[in-house]
Short mmCIF file of C-alpha atoms and ligand atoms in Angstrom, two decimals:
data_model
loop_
_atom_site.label_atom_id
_atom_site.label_comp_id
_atom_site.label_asym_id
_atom_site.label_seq_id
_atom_site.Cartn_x
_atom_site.Cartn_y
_atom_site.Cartn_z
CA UNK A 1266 0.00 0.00 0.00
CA UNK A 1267 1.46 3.47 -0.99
CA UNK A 1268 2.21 5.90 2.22
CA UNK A 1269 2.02 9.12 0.37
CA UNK A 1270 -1.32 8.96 -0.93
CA UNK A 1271 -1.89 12.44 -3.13
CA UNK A 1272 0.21 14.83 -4.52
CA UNK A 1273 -0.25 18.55 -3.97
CA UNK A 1274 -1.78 18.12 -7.77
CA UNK A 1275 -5.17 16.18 -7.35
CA UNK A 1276 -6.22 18.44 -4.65
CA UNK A 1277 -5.61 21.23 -6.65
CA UNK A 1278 -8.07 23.73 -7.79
CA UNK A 1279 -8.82 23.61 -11.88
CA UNK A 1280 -10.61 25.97 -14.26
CA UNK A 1281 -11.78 25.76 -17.50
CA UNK A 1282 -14.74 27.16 -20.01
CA UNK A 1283 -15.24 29.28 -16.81
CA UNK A 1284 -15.83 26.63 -14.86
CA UNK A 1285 -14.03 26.55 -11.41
CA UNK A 1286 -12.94 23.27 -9.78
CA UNK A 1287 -12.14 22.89 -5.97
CA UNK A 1288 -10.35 19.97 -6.95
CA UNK A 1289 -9.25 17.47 -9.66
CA UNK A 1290 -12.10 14.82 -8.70
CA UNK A 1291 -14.98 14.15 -10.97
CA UNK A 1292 -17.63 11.49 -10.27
CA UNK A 1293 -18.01 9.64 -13.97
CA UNK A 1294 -21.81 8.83 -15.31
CA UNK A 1295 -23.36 5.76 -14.55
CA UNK A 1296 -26.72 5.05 -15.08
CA UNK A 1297 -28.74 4.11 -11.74
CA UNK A 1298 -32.36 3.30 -13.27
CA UNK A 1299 -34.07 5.39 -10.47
CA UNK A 1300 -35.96 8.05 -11.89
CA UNK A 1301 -39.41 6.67 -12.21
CA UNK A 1302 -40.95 8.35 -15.90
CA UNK A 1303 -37.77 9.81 -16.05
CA UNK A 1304 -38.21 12.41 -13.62
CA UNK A 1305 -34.97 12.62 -10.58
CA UNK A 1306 -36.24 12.13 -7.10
CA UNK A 1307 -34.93 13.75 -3.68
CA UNK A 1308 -32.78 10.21 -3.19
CA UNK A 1309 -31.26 11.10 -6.27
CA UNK A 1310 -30.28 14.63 -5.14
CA UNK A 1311 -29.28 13.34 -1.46
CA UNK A 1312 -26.82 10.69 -4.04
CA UNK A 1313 -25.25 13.48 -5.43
CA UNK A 1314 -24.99 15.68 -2.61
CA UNK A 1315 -23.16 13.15 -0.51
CA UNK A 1316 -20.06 13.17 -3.18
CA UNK A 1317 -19.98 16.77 -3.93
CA UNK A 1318 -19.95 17.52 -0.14
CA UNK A 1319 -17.01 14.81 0.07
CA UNK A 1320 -14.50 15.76 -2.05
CA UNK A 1321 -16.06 15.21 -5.68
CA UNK A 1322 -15.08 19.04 -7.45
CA UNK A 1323 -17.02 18.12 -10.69
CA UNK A 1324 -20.55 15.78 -10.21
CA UNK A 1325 -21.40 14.34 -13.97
CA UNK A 1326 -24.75 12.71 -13.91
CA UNK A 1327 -25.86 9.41 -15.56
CA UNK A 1328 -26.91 9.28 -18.77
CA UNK A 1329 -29.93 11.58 -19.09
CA UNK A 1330 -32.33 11.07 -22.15
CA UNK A 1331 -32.60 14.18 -24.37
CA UNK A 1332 -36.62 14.51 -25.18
CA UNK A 1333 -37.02 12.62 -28.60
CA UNK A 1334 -38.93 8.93 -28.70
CA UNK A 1335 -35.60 7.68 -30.46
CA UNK A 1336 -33.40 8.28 -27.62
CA UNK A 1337 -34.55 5.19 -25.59
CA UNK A 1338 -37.41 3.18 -23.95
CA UNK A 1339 -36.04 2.90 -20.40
CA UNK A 1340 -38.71 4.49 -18.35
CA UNK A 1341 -36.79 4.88 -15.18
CA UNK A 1342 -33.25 6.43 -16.78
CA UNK A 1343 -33.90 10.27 -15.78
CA UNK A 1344 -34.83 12.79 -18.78
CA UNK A 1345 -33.79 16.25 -19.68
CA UNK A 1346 -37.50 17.57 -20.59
CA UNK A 1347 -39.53 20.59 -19.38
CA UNK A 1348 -41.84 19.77 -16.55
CA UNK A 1349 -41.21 17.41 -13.66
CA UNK A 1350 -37.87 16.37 -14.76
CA UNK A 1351 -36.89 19.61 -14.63
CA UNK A 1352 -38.17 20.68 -11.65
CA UNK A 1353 -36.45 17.02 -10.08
CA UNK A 1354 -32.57 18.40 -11.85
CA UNK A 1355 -33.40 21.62 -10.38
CA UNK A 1356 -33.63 20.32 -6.85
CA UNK A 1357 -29.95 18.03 -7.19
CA UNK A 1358 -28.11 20.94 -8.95
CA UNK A 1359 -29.24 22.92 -5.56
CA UNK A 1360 -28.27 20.65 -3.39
CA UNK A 1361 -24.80 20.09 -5.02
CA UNK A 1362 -24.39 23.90 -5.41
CA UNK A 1363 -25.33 24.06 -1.68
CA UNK A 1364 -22.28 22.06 -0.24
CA UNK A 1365 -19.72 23.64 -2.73
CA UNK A 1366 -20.05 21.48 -6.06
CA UNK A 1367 -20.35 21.74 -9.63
CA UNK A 1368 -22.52 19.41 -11.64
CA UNK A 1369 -22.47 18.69 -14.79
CA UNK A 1370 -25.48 16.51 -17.10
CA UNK A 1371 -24.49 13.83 -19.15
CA UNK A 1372 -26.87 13.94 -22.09
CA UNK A 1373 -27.39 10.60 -24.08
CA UNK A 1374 -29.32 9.06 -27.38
CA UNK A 1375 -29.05 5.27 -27.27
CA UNK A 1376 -28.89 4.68 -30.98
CA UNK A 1377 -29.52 0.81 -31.85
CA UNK A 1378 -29.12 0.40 -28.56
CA UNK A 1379 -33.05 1.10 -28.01
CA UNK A 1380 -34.99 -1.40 -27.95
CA UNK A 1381 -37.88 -1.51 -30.12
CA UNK A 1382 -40.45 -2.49 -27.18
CA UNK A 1383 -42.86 0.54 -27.55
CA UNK A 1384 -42.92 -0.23 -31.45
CA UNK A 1385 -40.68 2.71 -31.69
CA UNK A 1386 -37.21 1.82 -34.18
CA UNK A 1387 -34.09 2.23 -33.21
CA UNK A 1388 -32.05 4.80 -34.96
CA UNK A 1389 -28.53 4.59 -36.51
CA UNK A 1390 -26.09 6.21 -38.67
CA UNK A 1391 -26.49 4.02 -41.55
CA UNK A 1392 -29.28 1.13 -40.72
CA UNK A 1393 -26.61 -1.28 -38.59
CA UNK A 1394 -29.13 -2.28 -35.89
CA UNK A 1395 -32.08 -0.03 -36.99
CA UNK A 1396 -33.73 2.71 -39.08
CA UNK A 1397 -30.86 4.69 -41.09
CA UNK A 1398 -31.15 8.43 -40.66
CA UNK A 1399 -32.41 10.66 -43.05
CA UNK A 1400 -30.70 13.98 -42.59
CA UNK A 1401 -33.86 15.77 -41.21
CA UNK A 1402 -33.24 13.16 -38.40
CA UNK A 1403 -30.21 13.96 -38.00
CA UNK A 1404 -31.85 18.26 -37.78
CA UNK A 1405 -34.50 16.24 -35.21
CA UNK A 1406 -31.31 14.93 -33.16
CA UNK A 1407 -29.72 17.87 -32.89
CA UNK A 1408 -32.58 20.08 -32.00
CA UNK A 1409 -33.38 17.17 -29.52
CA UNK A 1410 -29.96 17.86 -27.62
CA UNK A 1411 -30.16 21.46 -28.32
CA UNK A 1412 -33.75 21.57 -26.03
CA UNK A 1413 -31.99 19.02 -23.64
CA UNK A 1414 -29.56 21.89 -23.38
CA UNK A 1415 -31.97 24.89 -22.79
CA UNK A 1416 -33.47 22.95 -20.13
CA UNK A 1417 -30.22 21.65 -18.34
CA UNK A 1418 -29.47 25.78 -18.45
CA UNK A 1419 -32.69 26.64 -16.45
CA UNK A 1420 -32.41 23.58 -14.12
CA UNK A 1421 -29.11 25.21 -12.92
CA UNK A 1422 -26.45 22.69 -14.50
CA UNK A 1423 -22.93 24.35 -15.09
CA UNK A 1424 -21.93 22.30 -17.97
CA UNK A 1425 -23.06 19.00 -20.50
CA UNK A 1426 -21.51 16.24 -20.69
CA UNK A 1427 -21.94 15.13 -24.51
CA UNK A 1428 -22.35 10.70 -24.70
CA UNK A 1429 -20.22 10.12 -27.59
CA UNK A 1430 -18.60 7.29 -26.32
CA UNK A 1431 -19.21 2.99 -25.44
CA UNK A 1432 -21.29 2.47 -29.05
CA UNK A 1433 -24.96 4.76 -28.33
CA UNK A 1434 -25.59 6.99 -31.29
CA UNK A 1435 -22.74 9.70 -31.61
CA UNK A 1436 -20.32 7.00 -31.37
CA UNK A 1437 -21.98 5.37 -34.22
CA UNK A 1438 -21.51 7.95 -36.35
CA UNK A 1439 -17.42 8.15 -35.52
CA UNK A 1440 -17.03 4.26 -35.95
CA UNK A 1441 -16.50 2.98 -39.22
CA UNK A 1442 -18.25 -0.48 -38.84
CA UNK A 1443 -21.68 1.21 -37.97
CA UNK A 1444 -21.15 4.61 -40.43
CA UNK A 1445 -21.34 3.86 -43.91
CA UNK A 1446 -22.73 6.95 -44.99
CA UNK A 1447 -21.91 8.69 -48.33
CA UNK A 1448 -22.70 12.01 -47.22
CA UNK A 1449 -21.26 14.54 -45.31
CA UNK A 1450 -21.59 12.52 -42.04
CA UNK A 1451 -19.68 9.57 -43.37
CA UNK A 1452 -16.45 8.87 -44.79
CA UNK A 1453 -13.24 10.24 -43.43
CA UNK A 1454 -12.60 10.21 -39.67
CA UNK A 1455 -13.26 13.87 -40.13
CA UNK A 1456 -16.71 13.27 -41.52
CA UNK A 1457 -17.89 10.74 -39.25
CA UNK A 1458 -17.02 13.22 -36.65
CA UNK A 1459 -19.44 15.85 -38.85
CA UNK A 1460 -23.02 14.94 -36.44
CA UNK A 1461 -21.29 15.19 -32.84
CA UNK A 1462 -19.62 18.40 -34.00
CA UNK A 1463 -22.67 19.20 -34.98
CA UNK A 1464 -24.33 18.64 -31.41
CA UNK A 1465 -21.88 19.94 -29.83
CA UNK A 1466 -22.21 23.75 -31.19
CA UNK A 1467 -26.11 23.24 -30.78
CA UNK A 1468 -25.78 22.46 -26.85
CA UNK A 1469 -22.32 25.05 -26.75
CA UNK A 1470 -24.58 28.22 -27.15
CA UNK A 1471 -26.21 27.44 -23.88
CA UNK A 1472 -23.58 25.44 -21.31
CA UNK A 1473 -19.86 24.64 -21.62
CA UNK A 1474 -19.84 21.10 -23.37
CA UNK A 1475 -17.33 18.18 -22.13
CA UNK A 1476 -17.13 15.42 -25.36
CA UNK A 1477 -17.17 12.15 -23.67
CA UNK A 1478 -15.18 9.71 -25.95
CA UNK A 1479 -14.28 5.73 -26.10
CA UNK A 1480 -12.57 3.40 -28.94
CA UNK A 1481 -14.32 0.79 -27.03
CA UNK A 1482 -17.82 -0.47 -26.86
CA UNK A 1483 -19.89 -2.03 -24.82
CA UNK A 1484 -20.37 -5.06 -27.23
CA UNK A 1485 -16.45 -4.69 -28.76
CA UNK A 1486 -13.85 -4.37 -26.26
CA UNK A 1487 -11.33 -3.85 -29.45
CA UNK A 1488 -13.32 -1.90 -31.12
CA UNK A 1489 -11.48 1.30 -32.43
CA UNK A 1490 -13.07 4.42 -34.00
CA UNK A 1491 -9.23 5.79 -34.47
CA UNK A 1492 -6.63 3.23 -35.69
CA UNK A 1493 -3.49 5.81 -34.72
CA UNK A 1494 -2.86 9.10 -33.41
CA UNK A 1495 -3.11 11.11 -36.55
CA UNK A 1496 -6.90 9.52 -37.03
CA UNK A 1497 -8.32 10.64 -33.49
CA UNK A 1498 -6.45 13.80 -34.60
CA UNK A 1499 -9.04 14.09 -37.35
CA UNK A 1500 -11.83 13.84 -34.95
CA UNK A 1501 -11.21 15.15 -31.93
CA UNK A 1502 -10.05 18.85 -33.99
CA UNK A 1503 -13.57 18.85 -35.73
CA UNK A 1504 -15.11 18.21 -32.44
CA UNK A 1505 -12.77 20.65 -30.32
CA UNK A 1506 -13.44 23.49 -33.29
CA UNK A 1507 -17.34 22.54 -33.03
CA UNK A 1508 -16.92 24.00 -29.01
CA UNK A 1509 -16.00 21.13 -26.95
CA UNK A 1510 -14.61 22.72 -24.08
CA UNK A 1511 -12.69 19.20 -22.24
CA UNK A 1512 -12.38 15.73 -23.40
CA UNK A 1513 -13.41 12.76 -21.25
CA UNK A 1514 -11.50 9.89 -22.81
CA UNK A 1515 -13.21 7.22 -21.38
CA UNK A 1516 -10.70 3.60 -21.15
CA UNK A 1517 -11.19 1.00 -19.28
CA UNK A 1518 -7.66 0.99 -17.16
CA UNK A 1519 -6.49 4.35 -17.73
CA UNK A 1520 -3.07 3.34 -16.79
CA UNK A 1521 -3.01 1.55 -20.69
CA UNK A 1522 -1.29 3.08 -23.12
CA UNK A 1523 -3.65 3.99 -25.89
CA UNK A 1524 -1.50 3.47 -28.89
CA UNK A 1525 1.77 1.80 -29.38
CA UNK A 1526 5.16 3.69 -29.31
CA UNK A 1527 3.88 5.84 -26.52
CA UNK A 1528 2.89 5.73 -22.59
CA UNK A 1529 0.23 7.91 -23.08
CA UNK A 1530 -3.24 7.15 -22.09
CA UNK A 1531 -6.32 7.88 -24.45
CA UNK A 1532 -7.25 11.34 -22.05
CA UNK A 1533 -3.19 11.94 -22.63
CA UNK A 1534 -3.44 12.00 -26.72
CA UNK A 1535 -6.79 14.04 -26.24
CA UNK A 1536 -5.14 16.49 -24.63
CA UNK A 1537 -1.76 16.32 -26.94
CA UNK A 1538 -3.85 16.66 -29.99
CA UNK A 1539 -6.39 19.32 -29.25
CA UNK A 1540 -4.61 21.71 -26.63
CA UNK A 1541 -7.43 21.24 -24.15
CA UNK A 1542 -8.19 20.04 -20.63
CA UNK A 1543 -8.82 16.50 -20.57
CA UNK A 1544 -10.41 13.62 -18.34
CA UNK A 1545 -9.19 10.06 -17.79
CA UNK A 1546 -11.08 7.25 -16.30
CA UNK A 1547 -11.01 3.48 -16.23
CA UNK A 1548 -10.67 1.40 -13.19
CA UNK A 1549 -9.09 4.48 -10.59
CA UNK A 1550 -8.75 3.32 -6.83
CA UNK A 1551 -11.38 -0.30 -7.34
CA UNK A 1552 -9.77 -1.60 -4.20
CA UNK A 1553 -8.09 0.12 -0.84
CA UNK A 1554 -4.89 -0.98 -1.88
CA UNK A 1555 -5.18 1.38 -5.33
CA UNK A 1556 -1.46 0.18 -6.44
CA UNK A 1557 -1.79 2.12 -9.76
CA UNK A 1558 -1.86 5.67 -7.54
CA UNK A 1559 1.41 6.74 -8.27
CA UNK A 1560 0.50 6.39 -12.36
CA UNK A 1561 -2.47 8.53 -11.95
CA UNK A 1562 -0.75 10.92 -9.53
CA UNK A 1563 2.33 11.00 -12.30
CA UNK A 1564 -0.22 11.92 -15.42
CA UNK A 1565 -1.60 14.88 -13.15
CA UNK A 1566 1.86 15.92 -12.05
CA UNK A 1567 3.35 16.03 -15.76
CA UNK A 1568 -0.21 17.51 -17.47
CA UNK A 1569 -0.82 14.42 -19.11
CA UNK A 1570 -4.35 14.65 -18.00
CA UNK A 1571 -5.82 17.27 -15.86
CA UNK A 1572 -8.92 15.44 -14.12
CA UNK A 1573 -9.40 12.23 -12.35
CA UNK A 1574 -13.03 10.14 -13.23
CA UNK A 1575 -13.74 7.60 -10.86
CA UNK A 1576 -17.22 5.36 -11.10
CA UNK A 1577 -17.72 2.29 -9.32
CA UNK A 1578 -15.37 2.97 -6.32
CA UNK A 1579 -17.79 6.07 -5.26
CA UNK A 1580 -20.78 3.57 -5.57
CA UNK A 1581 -20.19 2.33 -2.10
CA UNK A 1582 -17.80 5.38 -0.78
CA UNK A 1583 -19.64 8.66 -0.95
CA UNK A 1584 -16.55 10.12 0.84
CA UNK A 1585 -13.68 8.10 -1.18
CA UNK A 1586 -12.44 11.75 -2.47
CA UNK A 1587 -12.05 12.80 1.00
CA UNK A 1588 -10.77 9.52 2.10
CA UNK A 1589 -7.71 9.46 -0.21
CA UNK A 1590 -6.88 12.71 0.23
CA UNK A 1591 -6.93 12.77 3.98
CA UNK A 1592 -4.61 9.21 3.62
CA UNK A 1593 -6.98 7.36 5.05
CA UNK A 1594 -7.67 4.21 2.37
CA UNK A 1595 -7.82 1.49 5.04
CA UNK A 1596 -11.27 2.87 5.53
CA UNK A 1597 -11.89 2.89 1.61
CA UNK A 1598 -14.18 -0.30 1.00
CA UNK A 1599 -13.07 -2.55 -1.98
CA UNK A 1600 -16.02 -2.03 -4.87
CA UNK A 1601 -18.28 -4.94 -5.05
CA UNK A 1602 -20.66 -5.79 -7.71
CA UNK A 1603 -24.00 -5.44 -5.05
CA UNK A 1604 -22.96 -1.43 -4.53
CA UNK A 1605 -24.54 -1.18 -8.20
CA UNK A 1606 -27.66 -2.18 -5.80
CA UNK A 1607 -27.68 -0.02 -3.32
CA UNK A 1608 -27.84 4.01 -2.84
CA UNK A 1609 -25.28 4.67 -0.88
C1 FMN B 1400 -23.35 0.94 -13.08
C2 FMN B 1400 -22.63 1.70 -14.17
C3 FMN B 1400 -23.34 2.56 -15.00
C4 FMN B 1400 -22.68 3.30 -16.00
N1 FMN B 1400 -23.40 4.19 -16.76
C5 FMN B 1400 -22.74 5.01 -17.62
C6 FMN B 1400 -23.43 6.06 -18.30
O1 FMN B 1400 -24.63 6.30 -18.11
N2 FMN B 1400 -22.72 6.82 -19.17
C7 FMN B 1400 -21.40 6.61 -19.41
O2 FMN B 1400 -20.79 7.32 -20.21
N3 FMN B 1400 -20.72 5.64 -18.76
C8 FMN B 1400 -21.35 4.86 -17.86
N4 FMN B 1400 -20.63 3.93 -17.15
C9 FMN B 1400 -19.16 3.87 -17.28
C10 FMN B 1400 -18.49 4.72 -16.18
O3 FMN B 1400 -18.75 6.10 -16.39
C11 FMN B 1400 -16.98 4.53 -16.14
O4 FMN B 1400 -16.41 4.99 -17.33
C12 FMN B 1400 -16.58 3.07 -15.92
O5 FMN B 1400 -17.32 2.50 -14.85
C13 FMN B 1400 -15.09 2.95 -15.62
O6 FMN B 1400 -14.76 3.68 -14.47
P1 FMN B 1400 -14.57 2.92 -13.04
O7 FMN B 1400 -13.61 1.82 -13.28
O8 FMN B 1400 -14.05 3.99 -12.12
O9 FMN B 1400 -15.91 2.42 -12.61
C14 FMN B 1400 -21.29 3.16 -16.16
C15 FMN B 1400 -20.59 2.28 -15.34
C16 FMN B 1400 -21.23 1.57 -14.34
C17 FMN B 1400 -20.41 0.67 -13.44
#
């Protein structure tokens, strides 16, 4: 077990798009499947609150459903819509806010990863799994995030979290296997990156946008939607001129190199390629012992990275932030599958 815990760096405040940071923590999306018709209840709020007022700097929610009958047929995955689910995100970006936080939403669109069970289709870049977009979809999509947007504004979020990553609909487009379009959303890396950028500058003009972004998917751990560094190049520039204010390069271990030739990490090329602040993730601090600390606290030290995502480890420790930071991981409990169960 490590005896120096932190460095000065992860405890450090951070600012970007505006956006001030008490710290370099950030609390990754995961979906929870406890917002009955969508709409965010007090637990929910008391969830959040409990990391932001333990060390989390920067809250992103789970995956939150922009308002179009394509984007997915859970019916207990929060929404971003006008009504009750506003007035539900309203009452956890308070509560955050009231203890010292920031929150951020992550908006998502499944793709053909809705299920057709309310005999509406899936939809897809190019008919891989469902109904191929027409391009006044693809104006529906975008409006779709663009209202998620307006509404995430007046609930009293301080930034989106874009889902392009893990195989739902944005990453679709930027993966060559499901985009086969001949248009100008297919083609080139550039091109498939043409419909993010896209939603990106609609949900820019109202809240500072974080791209979330995987080669992986949830159904192809190989997968790849850039086969070398001068590919995600392509992308991630059309995406960071589009507005994307931070990159959240989402990996599985983020101690893995993500290309050959080079140690750095997939949040590490992000940043190297586009110039701006970037996220890593992917198995941080699963277990008390966290032998991959130094890594992490190395990539922050040199500017490899500038924030740390952790998921399942805050599942059952609302106060891991605090915990680490105050060197106290013998009381950090090791993540266990039943936390996904519970609300801590
Ligand atoms: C229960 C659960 C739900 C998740 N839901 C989402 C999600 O809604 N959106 C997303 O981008 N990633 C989601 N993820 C992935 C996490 O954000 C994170 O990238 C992943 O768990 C790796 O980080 P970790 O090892 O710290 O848990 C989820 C993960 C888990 C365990």
């Amino acid at each position: 077990m490590p005896t120096t815990t932190t460095t000065p760096t992860i405890t450090a405040p951070f600012t970007f798009a505006g956006l001030n940071l008490p710290n370099r923590f950030v609390m990754a999306p995961m979906t929870r499947f406890r917002s009955p018709g969508g709409v965010p209840t007090a637990e929910v709020a008391g969830y959040y609150r409990r990391r932001a007022e333990n060390g989390v700097g920067l809250i992103v929610t789970e995956g939150t459903l922009v308002g179009h009958p394509s984007a997915s047929h859970e019916t207990t995955v929060p929404r971003m819509t006008a009504g009750p689910a506003e007035a539900g995100w309203r009452a956890v970006t308070a509560a955050v806010h009231a203890v010292g936080g920031r929150i951020a939403t992550q908006l998502w669109h499944l793709g053909s990863e809705r299920r057709p069970v309310d005999g509406v289709e899936a939809w897809t870049p190019s008919g891989v799994g469902g109904h191929a977009m027409s391009t006044a979809d693809i104006d529906t999509v975008v409006a779709a995030f663009a209202e998620a947007a307006r509404v995430a504004a007046r609930a009293g979020f301080d930034a989106v979290e874009i889902h392009g990553a893990h195989g739902y609909l944005l990453d679709e487009f930027l993966w060559p296997v499901t985009n086969h379009r001949t248009d100008a959303f297919g083609g080139s890396p550039a091109r498939r990156a043409a419909f993010p950028a896209e939603v990106i500058r609609a949900v820019r003009a109202e809240l500072p946008v974080i791209f979330r972004f995987s080669q992986f998917k949830e159904r192809d751990y190989q997968a790849c939607i850039a086969q070398s560094p001068h590919e995600l190049a392509e992308i991630l520039t059309v995406l960071a001129d589009a507005g994307a204010d931070a990159f959240h390069a989402s990996q599985r271990r983020f101690w893995e190199p993500a290309f050959p030739g080079s140690e750095l990490n997939l949040a590490g090329w992000a940043k190297k390629l586009t110039g701006r602040p970037s996220i890593t993730v992917g198995s941080v601090g699963l277990t008390s012992a966290f032998p991959q600390l130094p890594r992490l606290t190395a990539g922050l030290a040199t500017g490899e990275y500038d924030l740390v995502a952790a998921g399942r480890i805050l599942l059952g420790n609302p106060a891991w932030a605090r915990l680490l930071t105050e060197n106290r991981l013998t009381e950090i409990r090791d993540y266990d599958r039943s936390h996904e169960d519970v609300y801590y």
